[in-house]
Amino acid sequence: MAASAPASSVLRFNRICSLTSLIGFVALVWWRSLTPNFVDDFAQYYNAGLIARAGAWDDLYPLPTPDSPHNPGAVADSTVTDGYRRVVAGRGRVDGARFIQSPPNALWCWPLAWLDFDTAYVVWSVFLAICVWGAAVCGARVHAIVAGRESRISGAIVLLMCFSPLAYRAVRNGIMTPVVAVLLGMGVLGALRNGTAKTGLALCAGVLTKYASVALLPVYLLRGRWRALAWAAGFTAAAIVTTLAIEGPGPFAVFAQRIAPTLGRSHEYHSNQSVEAFLWRVLRVPGLGGIWLAAFTTVRLALIGGILALLWRRRREIRQSASIACAAMLALVGWMLLFSPMCWDHYAIYLFPLCGWLAWEAGRSRTVLVVATLSLGLMWMPYTGFARHIVGEPLASHVMWGLLGLWGLGIWHLCRGPSPAAVSGQSTASTTPAALKYPPTKM
């Protein structure tokens, strides 16, 4: 009886924090979405919904501008067909961002077309706010798993993540970043808990939206999450078959021939915090052509090869320890963010689900506490446009430096192996939900 009182108090605190974060953040986003500032970014989804409703599948994708060093998602780097203009004119934003995602994503945008543009933007913004909250809740659950019990830290994580300028930036930008973050969070939890159908659906959606969930695949393989992978493959096949039945093969052919080849291009814009974009800005070499591109590609491939080799070397610990598995996922997701052509500053919320692991490790090591605090501090205010005018490079890429710090923590933990606590079973027990002393509440 005496032991249940603290448990009840902790759960009550965490539920209050979670509910306060959800209501407060959604209310803030709803209020601000009534005076939209980033409708051009949202326009790509609304316009895709209009195309889907009209069945004008041949007009879904833009025409890339010849010789452009960027992908055709921006107005300056593409043109649209006459059919696109006819469908979008009067309801959408012809001069907004262009849709360049995979064909199944157009079907998910379909419901937006049944609303007027301004109402759809408000609904979309609220949906993104809920996704940010979901990603933060995933981070709280990860903390409970690696710690082996619930604590008030889980509630604090949700509050700090939801009411951060980074979270607000991700929502106000109006693109799918929060959706990808919560899908990654569900993927992280599935890798730790042996999720099945729900995890498979999250992996499928994560791959079809921004491909980010692919980064978790090595950990799923090493931890033997075969059922979740089977569900993911099944859902992906079903999504592709359904899309083919509705849209026909045309959008797939256009995406493969016209859009996909351009997705490997970077952009020098200051909000792009990838290493490639940073080098582009500092070296003033457009597109990192010639020897610069060859050198960067070699380093990028060598790093992911080294990470995969390190994962294989630690495969036993990754399978047995939730903490080492989280370090592996941080190393993989961190590499994806840093060394992809595009890493907009708000992509940093992809790491929200792993902040629970960072909080746990920070409580056990002063070094981790200092590095994690400094890194998260650099990412806390992702308004890189202001930094560019005030301090310039290299400090204007502060989000990139923060990501590098967290990525380094993941690599460091993989290299040093499990702690004595993990070897003795204190953290390996967290690989099963039944081992939790105070199981986290369901989202």
Coordinates of N, CA and C in Angstrom, one line a residue, residues 301-409:
L301 N 29.7 8.0 -47.1 CA 29.6 6.6 -47.2 C 30.4 5.8 -46.2
A302 N 31.6 6.4 -46.0 CA 32.5 5.8 -45.0 C 31.9 5.8 -43.6
L303 N 31.3 6.9 -43.3 CA 30.7 7.1 -41.9 C 29.6 6.1 -41.7
I304 N 28.7 6.0 -42.7 CA 27.5 5.0 -42.5 C 28.1 3.6 -42.5
G305 N 29.1 3.3 -43.3 CA 29.7 2.0 -43.3 C 30.3 1.7 -41.9
G306 N 31.0 2.7 -41.3 CA 31.5 2.5 -40.0 C 30.5 2.3 -38.9
I307 N 29.4 3.0 -39.0 CA 28.3 2.9 -38.1 C 27.7 1.5 -38.2
L308 N 27.4 1.0 -39.4 CA 26.8 -0.3 -39.6 C 27.8 -1.4 -39.0
A309 N 29.1 -1.2 -39.3 CA 30.1 -2.2 -38.7 C 30.1 -2.2 -37.2
L310 N 29.9 -1.0 -36.6 CA 29.9 -0.9 -35.2 C 28.6 -1.5 -34.6
L311 N 27.5 -1.3 -35.3 CA 26.2 -2.0 -34.9 C 26.4 -3.5 -34.9
W312 N 27.0 -4.0 -36.0 CA 27.2 -5.5 -36.1 C 28.1 -6.0 -34.9
R313 N 29.1 -5.2 -34.6 CA 30.0 -5.6 -33.5 C 29.3 -5.6 -32.2
R314 N 28.3 -4.7 -32.0 CA 27.6 -4.6 -30.8 C 26.2 -5.2 -30.9
R315 N 26.0 -6.1 -31.8 CA 24.7 -6.7 -32.1 C 24.1 -7.4 -30.8
R316 N 24.9 -8.0 -30.1 CA 24.4 -8.7 -28.9 C 23.9 -7.7 -27.9
E317 N 24.6 -6.6 -27.6 CA 24.2 -5.6 -26.7 C 23.0 -4.9 -27.2
I318 N 22.9 -4.6 -28.5 CA 21.8 -3.9 -29.1 C 20.5 -4.8 -28.9
R319 N 20.6 -6.1 -29.0 CA 19.5 -7.0 -28.8 C 19.1 -7.0 -27.3
Q320 N 20.0 -7.0 -26.4 CA 19.7 -7.2 -25.0 C 19.4 -5.9 -24.2
S321 N 20.0 -4.8 -24.7 CA 19.9 -3.5 -23.9 C 19.1 -2.5 -24.6
A322 N 18.0 -2.0 -24.0 CA 17.3 -0.9 -24.6 C 18.1 0.4 -24.7
S323 N 19.0 0.6 -23.8 CA 19.9 1.8 -23.8 C 20.8 1.8 -25.0
I324 N 21.5 0.6 -25.3 CA 22.4 0.5 -26.4 C 21.6 0.6 -27.7
A325 N 20.4 0.0 -27.7 CA 19.5 0.1 -28.9 C 19.2 1.6 -29.2
C326 N 18.9 2.4 -28.2 CA 18.6 3.8 -28.4 C 19.8 4.5 -28.9
A327 N 21.0 4.2 -28.4 CA 22.2 4.8 -28.9 C 22.4 4.5 -30.4
A328 N 22.1 3.2 -30.8 CA 22.2 2.8 -32.2 C 21.2 3.6 -33.1
M329 N 20.0 3.8 -32.6 CA 19.0 4.5 -33.4 C 19.4 6.0 -33.5
L330 N 20.0 6.6 -32.4 CA 20.4 8.0 -32.5 C 21.6 8.1 -33.5
A331 N 22.5 7.1 -33.5 CA 23.6 7.2 -34.5 C 23.1 7.1 -35.9
L332 N 22.0 6.3 -36.2 CA 21.5 6.2 -37.5 C 20.7 7.4 -37.9
V333 N 19.8 7.8 -37.1 CA 18.9 9.0 -37.4 C 19.8 10.2 -37.5
G334 N 20.8 10.4 -36.6 CA 21.7 11.5 -36.7 C 22.4 11.6 -38.0
W335 N 22.9 10.4 -38.4 CA 23.6 10.4 -39.7 C 22.7 10.8 -40.8
M336 N 21.5 10.3 -40.8 CA 20.5 10.6 -41.8 C 20.3 12.1 -41.9
L337 N 20.1 12.7 -40.7 CA 19.8 14.2 -40.7 C 21.0 15.0 -41.2
L338 N 22.2 14.7 -40.7 CA 23.4 15.5 -40.9 C 23.9 15.3 -42.4
F339 N 23.8 14.1 -42.9 CA 24.5 13.9 -44.2 C 23.5 13.7 -45.3
S340 N 22.2 14.0 -45.1 CA 21.3 14.0 -46.2 C 21.5 15.4 -46.9
P341 N 21.0 15.5 -48.1 CA 21.1 16.8 -48.8 C 20.4 17.9 -48.2
M342 N 19.2 17.5 -47.6 CA 18.3 18.5 -47.0 C 18.1 18.2 -45.5
C343 N 18.4 19.1 -44.6 CA 18.0 19.0 -43.2 C 17.6 20.4 -42.7
W344 N 16.3 20.7 -43.0 CA 15.8 22.0 -42.5 C 15.9 22.0 -41.0
D345 N 16.1 23.2 -40.5 CA 16.3 23.3 -39.0 C 15.3 22.7 -38.1
H346 N 14.0 22.7 -38.6 CA 13.0 22.1 -37.8 C 13.0 20.6 -37.8
Y347 N 13.8 20.0 -38.7 CA 13.9 18.5 -38.7 C 14.5 18.0 -37.4
A348 N 15.0 18.9 -36.6 CA 15.6 18.4 -35.3 C 14.6 17.8 -34.4
I349 N 13.3 18.0 -34.6 CA 12.3 17.4 -33.8 C 12.2 15.9 -34.1
Y350 N 12.9 15.4 -35.1 CA 13.0 13.9 -35.3 C 13.6 13.2 -34.1
L351 N 14.4 14.0 -33.4 CA 15.1 13.4 -32.2 C 14.3 13.5 -30.9
F352 N 13.1 14.1 -31.0 CA 12.2 14.1 -29.8 C 12.0 12.8 -29.1
P353 N 11.7 11.7 -29.9 CA 11.5 10.4 -29.3 C 12.7 9.9 -28.5
L354 N 13.9 10.3 -28.9 CA 15.1 9.8 -28.2 C 15.6 10.7 -27.1
C355 N 14.9 11.8 -26.9 CA 15.3 12.7 -25.8 C 15.1 12.0 -24.4
G356 N 14.2 11.0 -24.3 CA 14.0 10.3 -23.1 C 15.2 9.5 -22.7
W357 N 15.8 8.9 -23.8 CA 17.1 8.2 -23.5 C 18.2 9.2 -23.1
L358 N 18.3 10.3 -23.8 CA 19.3 11.3 -23.4 C 19.1 11.8 -22.0
A359 N 17.8 12.0 -21.6 CA 17.6 12.4 -20.2 C 18.1 11.4 -19.2
W360 N 17.8 10.1 -19.5 CA 18.3 9.0 -18.6 C 19.8 9.0 -18.5
E361 N 20.5 9.0 -19.7 CA 21.9 9.0 -19.7 C 22.5 10.2 -19.0
A362 N 21.9 11.4 -19.2 CA 22.4 12.6 -18.6 C 22.3 12.5 -17.0
G363 N 21.4 11.8 -16.5 CA 21.3 11.6 -15.1 C 22.3 10.6 -14.5
R364 N 23.0 9.9 -15.4 CA 24.0 9.0 -14.9 C 25.5 9.4 -15.2
S365 N 25.6 10.5 -16.0 CA 27.0 10.9 -16.4 C 27.0 12.4 -16.6
R366 N 27.9 13.0 -15.9 CA 28.1 14.5 -16.0 C 28.5 14.9 -17.4
T367 N 29.3 14.1 -18.0 CA 29.8 14.4 -19.4 C 28.6 14.4 -20.3
V368 N 27.7 13.4 -20.3 CA 26.6 13.4 -21.1 C 25.6 14.5 -20.8
L369 N 25.5 14.9 -19.5 CA 24.6 16.0 -19.1 C 25.1 17.3 -19.8
V370 N 26.4 17.5 -19.8 CA 26.9 18.8 -20.3 C 26.8 18.8 -21.9
V371 N 27.2 17.7 -22.5 CA 27.1 17.7 -24.0 C 25.7 17.7 -24.5
A372 N 24.8 17.0 -23.8 CA 23.4 17.0 -24.2 C 22.7 18.3 -24.0
T373 N 23.0 19.0 -22.9 CA 22.5 20.3 -22.6 C 22.9 21.3 -23.6
L374 N 24.2 21.3 -23.9 CA 24.7 22.3 -24.9 C 24.1 22.0 -26.3
S375 N 24.1 20.7 -26.6 CA 23.5 20.4 -28.0 C 22.1 20.8 -28.1
L376 N 21.3 20.4 -27.1 CA 19.9 20.7 -27.1 C 19.7 22.2 -27.1
G377 N 20.5 22.9 -26.3 CA 20.5 24.4 -26.3 C 20.7 25.0 -27.7
L378 N 21.6 24.5 -28.4 CA 21.9 25.0 -29.8 C 20.7 24.8 -30.7
M379 N 19.9 23.7 -30.5 CA 18.8 23.4 -31.3 C 17.5 24.0 -30.8
W380 N 17.5 24.6 -29.6 CA 16.3 25.0 -29.0 C 15.6 26.2 -29.8
M381 N 16.5 27.1 -30.3 CA 16.0 28.2 -31.1 C 16.4 28.0 -32.5
P382 N 15.6 27.4 -33.3 CA 16.1 27.0 -34.7 C 15.9 28.1 -35.7
Y383 N 15.8 29.4 -35.3 CA 15.6 30.5 -36.3 C 17.0 30.9 -36.9
T384 N 17.4 30.1 -37.8 CA 18.8 30.3 -38.3 C 18.9 31.5 -39.2
G385 N 17.8 32.0 -39.7 CA 17.8 33.2 -40.5 C 18.3 34.4 -39.6
F386 N 17.9 34.5 -38.4 CA 18.4 35.6 -37.5 C 19.9 35.4 -37.2
A387 N 20.3 34.1 -37.0 CA 21.7 33.9 -36.7 C 22.6 34.2 -37.9
R388 N 22.1 34.0 -39.1 CA 22.9 34.3 -40.2 C 23.2 35.8 -40.3
H389 N 22.2 36.7 -39.9 CA 22.5 38.1 -40.0 C 23.3 38.6 -38.8
I390 N 23.2 37.9 -37.7 CA 23.8 38.4 -36.5 C 25.3 38.0 -36.3
V391 N 25.5 36.7 -36.5 CA 26.8 36.1 -36.3 C 27.4 35.5 -37.5
G392 N 26.7 35.1 -38.5 CA 27.2 34.5 -39.7 C 27.7 33.1 -39.4
E393 N 28.3 32.5 -40.5 CA 28.9 31.2 -40.3 C 30.3 31.3 -39.6
P394 N 30.6 30.2 -38.9 CA 30.0 28.9 -38.8 C 28.9 28.9 -37.7
L395 N 28.7 29.9 -36.9 CA 27.8 29.9 -35.8 C 26.3 29.9 -36.2
A396 N 26.1 30.4 -37.4 CA 24.7 30.4 -37.9 C 24.1 29.0 -38.1
S397 N 25.0 28.0 -38.3 CA 24.6 26.6 -38.4 C 24.5 26.0 -37.0
H398 N 24.0 26.7 -36.0 CA 24.0 26.2 -34.7 C 23.1 24.9 -34.5
V399 N 22.1 24.7 -35.3 CA 21.3 23.5 -35.2 C 22.1 22.3 -35.7
M400 N 22.9 22.5 -36.7 CA 23.8 21.4 -37.2 C 24.8 21.1 -36.1
W401 N 25.4 22.0 -35.4 CA 26.4 21.7 -34.4 C 25.7 21.0 -33.2
G402 N 24.4 21.4 -32.9 CA 23.7 20.6 -31.9 C 23.5 19.2 -32.3
L403 N 23.1 19.0 -33.5 CA 22.8 17.6 -34.0 C 24.1 16.8 -34.0
L404 N 25.2 17.5 -34.4 CA 26.5 16.8 -34.3 C 26.9 16.3 -32.9
G405 N 26.6 17.2 -31.9 CA 26.8 16.8 -30.5 C 26.0 15.6 -30.1
L406 N 24.7 15.6 -30.4 CA 23.9 14.4 -30.0 C 24.3 13.2 -30.8
W407 N 24.6 13.3 -32.1 CA 25.0 12.2 -32.9 C 26.3 11.6 -32.3
G408 N 27.2 12.5 -31.9 CA 28.4 12.0 -31.2 C 28.2 11.2 -30.0
L409 N 27.2 11.6 -29.2 CA 26.8 10.9 -28.0 C 26.4 9.4 -28.3

